[in-house]
Tab-separated table of C-alpha atoms and ligand atoms in Angstrom:
chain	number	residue	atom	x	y	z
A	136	UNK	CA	180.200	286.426	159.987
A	137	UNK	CA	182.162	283.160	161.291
A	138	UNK	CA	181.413	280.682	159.240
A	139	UNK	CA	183.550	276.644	159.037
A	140	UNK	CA	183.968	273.344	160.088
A	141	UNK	CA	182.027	272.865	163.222
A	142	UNK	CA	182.030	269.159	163.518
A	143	UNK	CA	184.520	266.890	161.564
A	144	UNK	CA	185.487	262.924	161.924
A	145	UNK	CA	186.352	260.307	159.501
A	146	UNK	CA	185.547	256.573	158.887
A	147	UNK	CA	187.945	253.891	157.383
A	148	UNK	CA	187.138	250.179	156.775
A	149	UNK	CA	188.026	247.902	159.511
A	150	UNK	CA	190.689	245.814	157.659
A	151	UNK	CA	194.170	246.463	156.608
A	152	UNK	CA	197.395	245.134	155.175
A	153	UNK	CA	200.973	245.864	156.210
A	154	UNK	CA	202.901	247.939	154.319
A	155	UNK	CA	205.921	245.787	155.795
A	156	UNK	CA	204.420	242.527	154.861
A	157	UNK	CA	203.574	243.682	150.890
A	158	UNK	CA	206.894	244.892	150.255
A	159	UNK	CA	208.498	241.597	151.188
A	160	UNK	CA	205.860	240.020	149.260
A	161	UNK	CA	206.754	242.142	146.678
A	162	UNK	CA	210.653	241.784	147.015
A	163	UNK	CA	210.752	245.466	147.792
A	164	UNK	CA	213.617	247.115	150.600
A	165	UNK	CA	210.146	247.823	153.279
A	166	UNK	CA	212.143	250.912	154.043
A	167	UNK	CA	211.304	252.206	150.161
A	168	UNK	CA	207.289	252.267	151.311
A	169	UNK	CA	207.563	252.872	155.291
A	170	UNK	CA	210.912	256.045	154.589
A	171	UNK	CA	210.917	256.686	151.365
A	172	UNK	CA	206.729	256.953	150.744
A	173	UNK	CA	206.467	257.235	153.968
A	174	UNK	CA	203.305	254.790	154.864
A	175	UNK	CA	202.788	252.056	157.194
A	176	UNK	CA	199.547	250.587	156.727
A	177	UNK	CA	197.099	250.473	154.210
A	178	UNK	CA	192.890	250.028	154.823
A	179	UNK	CA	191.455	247.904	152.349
A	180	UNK	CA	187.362	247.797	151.482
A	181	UNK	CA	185.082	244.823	151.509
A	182	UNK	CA	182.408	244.386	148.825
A	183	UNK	CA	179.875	245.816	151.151
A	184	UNK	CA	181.585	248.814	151.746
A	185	UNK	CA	181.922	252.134	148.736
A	186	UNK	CA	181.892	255.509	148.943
A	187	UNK	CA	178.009	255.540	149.802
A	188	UNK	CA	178.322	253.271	152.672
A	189	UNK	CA	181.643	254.981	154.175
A	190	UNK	CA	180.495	258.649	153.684
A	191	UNK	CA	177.280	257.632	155.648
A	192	UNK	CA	179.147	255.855	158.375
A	193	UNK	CA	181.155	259.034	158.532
A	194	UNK	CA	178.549	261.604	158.627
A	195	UNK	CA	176.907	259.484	161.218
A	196	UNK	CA	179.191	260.155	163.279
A	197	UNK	CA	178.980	263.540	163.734
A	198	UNK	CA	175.144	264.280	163.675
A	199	UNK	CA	172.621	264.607	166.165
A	200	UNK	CA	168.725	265.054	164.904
A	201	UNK	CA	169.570	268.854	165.830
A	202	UNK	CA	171.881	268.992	163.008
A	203	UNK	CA	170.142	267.115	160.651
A	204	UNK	CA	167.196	269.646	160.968
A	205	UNK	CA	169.341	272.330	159.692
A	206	UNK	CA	171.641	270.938	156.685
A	207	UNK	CA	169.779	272.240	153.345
A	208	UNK	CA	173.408	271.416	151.334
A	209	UNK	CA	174.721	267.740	151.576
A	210	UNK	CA	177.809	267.723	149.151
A	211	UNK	CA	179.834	264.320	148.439
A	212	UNK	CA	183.645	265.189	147.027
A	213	UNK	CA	184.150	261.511	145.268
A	214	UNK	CA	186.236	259.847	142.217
A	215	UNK	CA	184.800	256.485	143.630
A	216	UNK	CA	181.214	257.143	142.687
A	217	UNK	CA	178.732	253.953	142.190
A	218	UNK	CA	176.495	255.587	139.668
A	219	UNK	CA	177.558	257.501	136.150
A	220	UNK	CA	174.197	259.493	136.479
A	221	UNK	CA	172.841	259.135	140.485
A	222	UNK	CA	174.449	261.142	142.839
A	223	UNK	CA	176.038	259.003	145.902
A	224	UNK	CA	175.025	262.101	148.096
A	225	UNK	CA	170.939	260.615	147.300
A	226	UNK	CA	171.796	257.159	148.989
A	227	UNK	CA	173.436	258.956	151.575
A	228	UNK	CA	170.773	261.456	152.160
A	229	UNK	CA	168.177	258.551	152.631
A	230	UNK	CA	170.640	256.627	155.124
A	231	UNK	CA	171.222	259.448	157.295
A	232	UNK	CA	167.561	260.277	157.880
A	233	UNK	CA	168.173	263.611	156.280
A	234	UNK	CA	165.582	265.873	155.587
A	235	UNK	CA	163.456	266.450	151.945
A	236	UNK	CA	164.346	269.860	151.661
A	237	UNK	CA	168.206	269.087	151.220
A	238	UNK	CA	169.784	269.794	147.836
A	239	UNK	CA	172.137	266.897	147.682
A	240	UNK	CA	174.533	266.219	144.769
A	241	UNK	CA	178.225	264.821	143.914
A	242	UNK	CA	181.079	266.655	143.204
A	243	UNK	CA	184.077	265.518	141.166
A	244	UNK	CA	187.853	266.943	140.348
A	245	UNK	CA	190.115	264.237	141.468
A	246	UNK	CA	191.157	264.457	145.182
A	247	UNK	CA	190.138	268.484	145.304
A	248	UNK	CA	186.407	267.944	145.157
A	249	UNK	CA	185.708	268.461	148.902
A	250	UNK	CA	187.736	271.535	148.570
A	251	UNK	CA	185.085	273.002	145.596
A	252	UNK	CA	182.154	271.418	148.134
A	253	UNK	CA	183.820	273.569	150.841
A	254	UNK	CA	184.048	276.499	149.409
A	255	UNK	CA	180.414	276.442	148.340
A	256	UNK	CA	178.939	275.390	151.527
A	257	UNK	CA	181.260	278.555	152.713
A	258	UNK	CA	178.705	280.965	150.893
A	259	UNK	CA	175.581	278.742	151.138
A	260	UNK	CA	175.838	279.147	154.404
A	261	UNK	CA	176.701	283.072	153.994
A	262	UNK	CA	173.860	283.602	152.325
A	263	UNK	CA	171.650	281.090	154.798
A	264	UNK	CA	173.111	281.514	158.227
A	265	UNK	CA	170.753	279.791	160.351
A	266	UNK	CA	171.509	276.595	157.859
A	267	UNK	CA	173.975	274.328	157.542
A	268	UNK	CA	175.845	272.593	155.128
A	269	UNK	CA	177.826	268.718	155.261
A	270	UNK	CA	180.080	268.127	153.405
A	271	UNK	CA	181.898	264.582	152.497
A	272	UNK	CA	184.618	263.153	151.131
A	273	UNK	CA	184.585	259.289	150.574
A	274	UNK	CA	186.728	257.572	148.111
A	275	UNK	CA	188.403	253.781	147.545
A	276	UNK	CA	192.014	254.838	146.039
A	277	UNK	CA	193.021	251.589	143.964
A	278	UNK	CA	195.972	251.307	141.047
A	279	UNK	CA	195.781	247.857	141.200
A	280	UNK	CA	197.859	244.969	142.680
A	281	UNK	CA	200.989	245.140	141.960
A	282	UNK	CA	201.491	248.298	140.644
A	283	UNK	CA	203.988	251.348	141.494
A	284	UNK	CA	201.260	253.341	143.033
A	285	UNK	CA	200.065	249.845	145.127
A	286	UNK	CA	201.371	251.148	148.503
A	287	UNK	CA	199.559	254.760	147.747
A	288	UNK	CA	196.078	253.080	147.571
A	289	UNK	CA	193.801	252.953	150.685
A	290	UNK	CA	190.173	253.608	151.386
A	291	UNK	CA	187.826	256.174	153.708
A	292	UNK	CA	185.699	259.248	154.048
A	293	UNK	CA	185.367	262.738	156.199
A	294	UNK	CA	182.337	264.201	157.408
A	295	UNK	CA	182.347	268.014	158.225
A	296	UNK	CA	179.354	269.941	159.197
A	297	UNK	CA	179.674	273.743	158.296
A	298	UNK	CA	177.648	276.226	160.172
A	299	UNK	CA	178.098	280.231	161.440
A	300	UNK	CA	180.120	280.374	164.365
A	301	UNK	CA	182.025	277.321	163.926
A	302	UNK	CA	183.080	275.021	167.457
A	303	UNK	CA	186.907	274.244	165.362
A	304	UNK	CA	187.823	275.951	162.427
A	305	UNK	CA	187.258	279.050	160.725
A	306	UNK	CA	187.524	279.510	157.317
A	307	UNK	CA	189.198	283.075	156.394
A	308	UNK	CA	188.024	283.327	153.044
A	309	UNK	CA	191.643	284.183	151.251
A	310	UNK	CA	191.883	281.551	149.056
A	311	UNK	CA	194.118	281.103	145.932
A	312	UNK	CA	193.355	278.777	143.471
A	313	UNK	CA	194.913	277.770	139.892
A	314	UNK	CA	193.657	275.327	137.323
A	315	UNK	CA	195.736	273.323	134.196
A	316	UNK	CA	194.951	270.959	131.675
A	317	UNK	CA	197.510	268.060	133.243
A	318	UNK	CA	197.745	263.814	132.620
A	319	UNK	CA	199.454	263.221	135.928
A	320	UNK	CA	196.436	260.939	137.181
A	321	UNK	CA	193.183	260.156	135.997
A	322	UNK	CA	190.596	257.153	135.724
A	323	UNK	CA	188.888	256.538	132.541
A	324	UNK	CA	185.220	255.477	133.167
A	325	UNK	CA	185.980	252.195	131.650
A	326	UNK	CA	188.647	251.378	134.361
A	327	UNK	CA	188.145	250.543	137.748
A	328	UNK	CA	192.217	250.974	138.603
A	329	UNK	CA	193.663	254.742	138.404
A	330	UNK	CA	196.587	255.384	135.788
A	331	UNK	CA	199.163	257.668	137.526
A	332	UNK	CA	202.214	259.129	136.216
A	333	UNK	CA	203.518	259.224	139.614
A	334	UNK	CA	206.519	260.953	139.109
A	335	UNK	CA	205.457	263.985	137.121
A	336	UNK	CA	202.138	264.053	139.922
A	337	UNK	CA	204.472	264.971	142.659
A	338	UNK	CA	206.582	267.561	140.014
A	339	UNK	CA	202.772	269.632	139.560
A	340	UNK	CA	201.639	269.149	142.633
A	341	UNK	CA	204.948	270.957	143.932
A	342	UNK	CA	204.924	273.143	141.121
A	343	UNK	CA	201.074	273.941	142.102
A	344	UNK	CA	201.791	274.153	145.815
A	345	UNK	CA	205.145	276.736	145.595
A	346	UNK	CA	203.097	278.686	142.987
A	347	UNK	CA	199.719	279.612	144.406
A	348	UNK	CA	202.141	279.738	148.063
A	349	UNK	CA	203.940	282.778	146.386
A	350	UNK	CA	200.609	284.109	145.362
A	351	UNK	CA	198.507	283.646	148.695
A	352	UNK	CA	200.852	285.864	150.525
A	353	UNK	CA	200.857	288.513	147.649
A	354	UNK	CA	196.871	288.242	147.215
A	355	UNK	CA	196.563	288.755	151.555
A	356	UNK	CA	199.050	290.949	152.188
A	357	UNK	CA	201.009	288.938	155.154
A	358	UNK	CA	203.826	286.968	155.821
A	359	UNK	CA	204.615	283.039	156.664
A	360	UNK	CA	204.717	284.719	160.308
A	361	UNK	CA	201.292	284.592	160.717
A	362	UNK	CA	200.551	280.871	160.020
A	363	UNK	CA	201.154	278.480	162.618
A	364	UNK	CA	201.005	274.862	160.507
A	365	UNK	CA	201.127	273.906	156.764
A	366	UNK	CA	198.764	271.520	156.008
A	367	UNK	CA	198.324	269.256	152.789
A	368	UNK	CA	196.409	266.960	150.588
A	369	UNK	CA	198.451	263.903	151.327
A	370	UNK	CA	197.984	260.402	149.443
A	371	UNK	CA	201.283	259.054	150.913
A	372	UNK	CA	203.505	261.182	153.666
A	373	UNK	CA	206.267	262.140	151.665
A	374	UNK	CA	204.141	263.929	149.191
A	375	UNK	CA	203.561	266.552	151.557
A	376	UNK	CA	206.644	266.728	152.981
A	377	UNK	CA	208.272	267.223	149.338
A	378	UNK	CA	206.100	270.249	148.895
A	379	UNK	CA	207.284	271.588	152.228
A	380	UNK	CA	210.723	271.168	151.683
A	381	UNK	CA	210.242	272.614	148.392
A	382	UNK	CA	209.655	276.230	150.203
A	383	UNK	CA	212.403	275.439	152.881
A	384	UNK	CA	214.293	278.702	151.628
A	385	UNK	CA	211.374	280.665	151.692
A	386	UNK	CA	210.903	280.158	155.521
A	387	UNK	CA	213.107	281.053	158.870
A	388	UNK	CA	214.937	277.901	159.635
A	389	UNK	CA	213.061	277.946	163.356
A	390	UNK	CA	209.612	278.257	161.413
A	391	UNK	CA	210.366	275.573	158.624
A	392	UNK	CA	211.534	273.260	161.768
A	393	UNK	CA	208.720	273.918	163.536
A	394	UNK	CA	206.314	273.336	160.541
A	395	UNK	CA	208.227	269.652	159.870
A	396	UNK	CA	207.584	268.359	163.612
A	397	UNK	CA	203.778	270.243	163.187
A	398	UNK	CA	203.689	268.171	159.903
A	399	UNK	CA	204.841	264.606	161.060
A	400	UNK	CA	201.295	265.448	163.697
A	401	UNK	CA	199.039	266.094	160.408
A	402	UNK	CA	200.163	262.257	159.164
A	403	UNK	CA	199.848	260.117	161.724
A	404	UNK	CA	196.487	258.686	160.648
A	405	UNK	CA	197.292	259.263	156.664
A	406	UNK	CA	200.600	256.893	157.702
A	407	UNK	CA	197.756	254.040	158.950
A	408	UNK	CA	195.192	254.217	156.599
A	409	UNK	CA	196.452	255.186	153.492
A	410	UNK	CA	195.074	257.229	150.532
A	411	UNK	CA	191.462	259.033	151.096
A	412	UNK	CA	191.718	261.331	147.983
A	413	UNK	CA	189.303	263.420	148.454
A	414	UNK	CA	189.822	262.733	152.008
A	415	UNK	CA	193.649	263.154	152.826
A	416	UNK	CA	193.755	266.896	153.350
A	417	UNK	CA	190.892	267.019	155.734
A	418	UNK	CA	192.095	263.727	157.320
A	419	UNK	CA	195.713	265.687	157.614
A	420	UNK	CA	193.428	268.306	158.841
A	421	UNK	CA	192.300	266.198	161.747
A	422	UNK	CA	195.114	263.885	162.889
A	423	UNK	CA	197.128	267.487	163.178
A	424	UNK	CA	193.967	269.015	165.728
A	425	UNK	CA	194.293	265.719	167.487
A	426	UNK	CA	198.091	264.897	167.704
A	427	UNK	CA	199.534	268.069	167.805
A	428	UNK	CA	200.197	269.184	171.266
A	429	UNK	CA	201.137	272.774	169.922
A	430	UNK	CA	197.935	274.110	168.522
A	431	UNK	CA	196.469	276.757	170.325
A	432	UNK	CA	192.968	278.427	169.937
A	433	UNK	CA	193.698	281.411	166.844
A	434	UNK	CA	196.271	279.527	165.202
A	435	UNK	CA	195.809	280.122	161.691
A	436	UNK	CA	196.289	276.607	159.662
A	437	UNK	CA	196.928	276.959	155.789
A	438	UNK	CA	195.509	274.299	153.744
A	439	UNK	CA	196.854	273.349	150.689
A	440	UNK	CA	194.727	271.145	148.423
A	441	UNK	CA	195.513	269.722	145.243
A	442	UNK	CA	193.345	267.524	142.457
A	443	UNK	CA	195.317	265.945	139.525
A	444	UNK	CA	194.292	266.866	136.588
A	445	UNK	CA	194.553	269.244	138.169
A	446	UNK	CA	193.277	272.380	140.239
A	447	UNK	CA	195.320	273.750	143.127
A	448	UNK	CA	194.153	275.615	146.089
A	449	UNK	CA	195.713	277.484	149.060
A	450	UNK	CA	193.051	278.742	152.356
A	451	UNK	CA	193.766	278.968	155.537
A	452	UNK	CA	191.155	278.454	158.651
A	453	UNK	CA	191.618	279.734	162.569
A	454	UNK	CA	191.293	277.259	165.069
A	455	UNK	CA	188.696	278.018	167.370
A	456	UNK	CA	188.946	278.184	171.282
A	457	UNK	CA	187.324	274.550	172.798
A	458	UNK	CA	188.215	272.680	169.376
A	459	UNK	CA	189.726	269.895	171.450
A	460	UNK	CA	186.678	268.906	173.249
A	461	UNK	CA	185.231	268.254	169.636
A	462	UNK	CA	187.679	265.847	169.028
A	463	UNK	CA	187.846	262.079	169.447
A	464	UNK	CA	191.758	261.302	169.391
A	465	UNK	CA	191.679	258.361	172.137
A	466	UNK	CA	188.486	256.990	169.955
A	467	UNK	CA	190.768	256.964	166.300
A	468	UNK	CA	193.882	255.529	167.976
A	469	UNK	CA	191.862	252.950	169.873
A	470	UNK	CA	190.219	252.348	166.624
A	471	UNK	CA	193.354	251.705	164.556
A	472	UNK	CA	195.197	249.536	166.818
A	473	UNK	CA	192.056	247.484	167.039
A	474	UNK	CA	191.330	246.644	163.390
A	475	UNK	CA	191.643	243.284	161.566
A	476	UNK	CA	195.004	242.796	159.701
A	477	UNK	CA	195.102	240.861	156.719
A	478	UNK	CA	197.855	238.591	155.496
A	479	UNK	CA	199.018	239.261	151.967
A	480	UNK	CA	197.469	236.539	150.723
A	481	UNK	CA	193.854	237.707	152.405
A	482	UNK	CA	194.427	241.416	150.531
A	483	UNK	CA	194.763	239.800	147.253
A	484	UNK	CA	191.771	237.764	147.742
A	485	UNK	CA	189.686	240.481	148.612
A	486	UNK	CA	191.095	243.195	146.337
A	487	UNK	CA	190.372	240.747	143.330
A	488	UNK	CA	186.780	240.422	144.337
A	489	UNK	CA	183.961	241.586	142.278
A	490	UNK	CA	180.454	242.092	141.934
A	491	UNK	CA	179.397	239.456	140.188
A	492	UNK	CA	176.631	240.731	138.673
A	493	UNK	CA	173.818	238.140	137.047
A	494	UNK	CA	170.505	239.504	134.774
A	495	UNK	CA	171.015	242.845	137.427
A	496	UNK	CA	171.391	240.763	140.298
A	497	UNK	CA	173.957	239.938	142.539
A	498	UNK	CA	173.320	239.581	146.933
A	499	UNK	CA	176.111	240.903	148.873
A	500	UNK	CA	175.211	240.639	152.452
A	501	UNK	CA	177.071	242.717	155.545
A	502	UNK	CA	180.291	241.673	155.619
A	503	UNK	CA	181.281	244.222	158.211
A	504	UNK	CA	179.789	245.195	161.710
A	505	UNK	CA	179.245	248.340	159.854
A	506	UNK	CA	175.896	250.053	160.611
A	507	UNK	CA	175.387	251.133	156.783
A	508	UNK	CA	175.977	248.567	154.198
A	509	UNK	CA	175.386	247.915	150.782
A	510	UNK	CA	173.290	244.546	150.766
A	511	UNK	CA	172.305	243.896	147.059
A	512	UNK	CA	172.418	244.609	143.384
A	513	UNK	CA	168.588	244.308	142.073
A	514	UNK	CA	167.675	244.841	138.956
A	515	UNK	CA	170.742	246.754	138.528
A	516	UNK	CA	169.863	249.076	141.182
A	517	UNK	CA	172.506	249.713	144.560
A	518	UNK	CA	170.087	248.535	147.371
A	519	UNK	CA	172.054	249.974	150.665
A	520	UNK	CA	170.698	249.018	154.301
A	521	UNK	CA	171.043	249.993	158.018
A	522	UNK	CA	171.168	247.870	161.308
B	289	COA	N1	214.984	253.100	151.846
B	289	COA	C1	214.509	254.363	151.941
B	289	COA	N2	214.001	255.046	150.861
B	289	COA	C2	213.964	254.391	149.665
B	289	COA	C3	214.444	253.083	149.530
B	289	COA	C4	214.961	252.422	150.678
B	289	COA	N3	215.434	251.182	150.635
B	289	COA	N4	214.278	252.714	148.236
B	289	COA	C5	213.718	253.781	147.585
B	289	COA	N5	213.528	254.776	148.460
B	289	COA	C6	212.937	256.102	148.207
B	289	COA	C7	213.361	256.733	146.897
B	289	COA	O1	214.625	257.367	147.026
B	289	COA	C8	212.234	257.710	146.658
B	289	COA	O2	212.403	258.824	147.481
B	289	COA	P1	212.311	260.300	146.829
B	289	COA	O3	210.961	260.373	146.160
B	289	COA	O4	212.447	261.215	148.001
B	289	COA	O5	213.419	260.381	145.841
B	289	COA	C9	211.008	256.954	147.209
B	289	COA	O6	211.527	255.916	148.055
B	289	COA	C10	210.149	256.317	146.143
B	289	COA	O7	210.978	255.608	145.300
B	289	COA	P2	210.692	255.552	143.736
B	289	COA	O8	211.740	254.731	143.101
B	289	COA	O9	210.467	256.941	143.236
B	289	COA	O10	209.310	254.757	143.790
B	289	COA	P3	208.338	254.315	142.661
B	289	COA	O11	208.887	254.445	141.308
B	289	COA	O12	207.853	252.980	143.087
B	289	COA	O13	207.129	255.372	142.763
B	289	COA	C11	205.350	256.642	143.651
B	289	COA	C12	206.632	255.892	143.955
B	289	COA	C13	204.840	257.321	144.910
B	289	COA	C14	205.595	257.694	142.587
B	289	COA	C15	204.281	255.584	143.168
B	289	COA	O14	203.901	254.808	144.267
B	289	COA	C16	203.068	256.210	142.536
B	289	COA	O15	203.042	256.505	141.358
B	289	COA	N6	201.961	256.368	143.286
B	289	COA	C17	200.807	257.058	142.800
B	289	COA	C18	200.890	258.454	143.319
B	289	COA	C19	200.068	259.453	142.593
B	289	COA	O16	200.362	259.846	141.528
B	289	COA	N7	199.011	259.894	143.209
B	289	COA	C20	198.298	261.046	142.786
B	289	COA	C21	198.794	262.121	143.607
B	289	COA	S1	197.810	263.479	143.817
């Protein structure tokens, strides 16, 4: 059976900063964050947005009341949750209009845990073929202001629906996968920032990537011949491109050129909006279906996705014939060039806000034109609305 992504698109908040304007702030070359990190812009949250609100402004996106009829699995890949105990996947559930019958839960490893919620909508829907299964990443990326991994924070979510004979991508069940106990990056639950030890990060994410590349081709059998794009979890551009360059030898020097120019298509929205986490591959994923003027219907796209801590995994999907028309890439670039950019000065403001919370309570409003928002904090419960 043909089973994968059938619908995808993303959301990101509507306000950014300037990757330009922060480094001068910051008496940094802006070459070091726009060449050497490789990213441009960077999409900052308001108080009324989290990973509930994006993840249902995502998903909304993509479903009609058809759709909704079907999903029994509603999976939310997150290491922004707003609850130690609720799943965010409940709020969204409820904001969505999704059925009762829905088992809806969170999913956490860092930024692989919409690959694990992939996989197992893969066989949910194996085993269930007239259901589907959507699947979400949504996540706030923040190391504080300031910091070395500043220009690698940024906010968003992606919404895929999974179903049997998928309309874009389908998934060729091959994966590899590896798993380590690693202190590259994690978030203590008493932090709100993310400690990274940025560095060594990039050294076991290549180390991951070259590794379970060597073993996908052993495990399947084939050669780098038969896949058309490389594809990666990217929380800033040059991350990716590292890991490519890292198997330059391995490749035909016409291939590995044609995989860079296929690879500066996958980052073109990563370069705009920053760091998803959860998010980046299957943002990578999109901006690569979108801006690519090379992909053809059977290409087969390896994935390679990557969550510090840290768990490594390497599938690869066929692109399916009338993927474009499921596409929105006038929408996103319309969307990007039309957001609100903040000064320096406006980012600091709002990145130091809090919820101020007082006996459980604290009114937050819709700061956005956003049709999901969260309004209030009442009696220490998230109280999320709808226009
Ligand atoms: N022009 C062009 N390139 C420049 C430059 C300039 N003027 N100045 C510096 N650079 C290059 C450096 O050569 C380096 O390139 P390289 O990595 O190819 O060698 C790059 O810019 C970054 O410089 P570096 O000094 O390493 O930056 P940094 O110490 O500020 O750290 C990160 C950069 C990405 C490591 C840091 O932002 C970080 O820790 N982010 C968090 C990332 C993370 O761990 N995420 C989890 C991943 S899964």
């Amino acid at each position: 059976m043909n089973i994968g992504i059938d619908k995808i698109d993303y959301y990101s908040p509507n306000q950014y900063v300037d990757l330009v304007d922060l480094a001068q702030r910051r008496n940094i070359e802006p070459d070091k964050f726009t060449i050497g990190i490789g990213q441009e812009k960077m999409a900052l949250p308001l108080l009324s947005q989290d990973a509930v609100t994006m993840a249902a402004m995502a998903a909304d996106k993509i479903l009609n009341d058809i759709d909704k009829k079907d999903i029994e699995l509603l999976i939310i890949g997150t290491e922004s949750g707003v609850d130690e105990s609720k799943a965010s996947a409940l709020y969204v559930r409820d904001l969505l209009g999704l059925p009762s019958s829905v088992r809806a839960f969170e999913i956490k490893e860092a930024c692989y845990g919409t690959t694990a919620g992939l996989q197992m909508a893969y066989n949910f829907v194996a085993q269930n073929p007239e259901k589907s299964a959507l699947i979400i990443s949504s996540d706030i990326a923040r190391y504080g202001l300031d910091t070395p991994g500043e220009v690698t924070q940024g906010a968003g979510s992606v919404a895929m629906l999974i179903k049997k004979n998928p309309s874009i991508l389908k998934l060729e069940n091959d994966s590899v996968f590896m798993s380590e106990n690693v202190g590259d990056f994690w978030r203590p639950t008493y932090s709100q920032y993310a400690f990274a030890r940025g560095k060594y990060s990039n050294e076991v994410y290549i180390r991951f990537f070259t590794e379970l590349y060597k073993q996908y081709f052993e495990k399947n059998n084939n050669g780098i011949e038969d896949i058309s794009a490389l594809l990666f979890h990217i929380p800033y551009t040059k991350m990716g491109k590292k890991a490519l360059q890292a198997v330059e030898e391995l490749i035909p020097a016409d291939k590995y050129a044609d995989f860079m120019k296929r690879y500066e298509s996958s980052t073109i929205l990563s370069k705009n909006i920053g760091n998803l986490y959860t998010g980046s591959l299957y943002i990578s994923l999109i901006s690569y279906l979108e801006n690519s003027d090379q992909v053809e219907a059977d290409d087969k796209v390896m994935l390679f996705s990557y969550g510090s801590g840290s768990m490594g995994e390497i599938f690869t999907g066929k692109v399916q014939p009338g993927f474009k028309e499921k596409l929105q890439k006038k929408k996103h670039l319309d969307t990007l060039n039309n957001r609100r950019q903040l000064t320096v000065d406006e980012y600091e403001t709002e990145f130091k806000k809090e919820l101020e919370i007082k006996d459980g309570n604290y009114f937050v409003g819709n700061q956005t034109d956003d049709k999901f928002f969260l309004e209030q904090i009442k009696e220490n419960e998230r109280i999320y609305k709808s226009i």
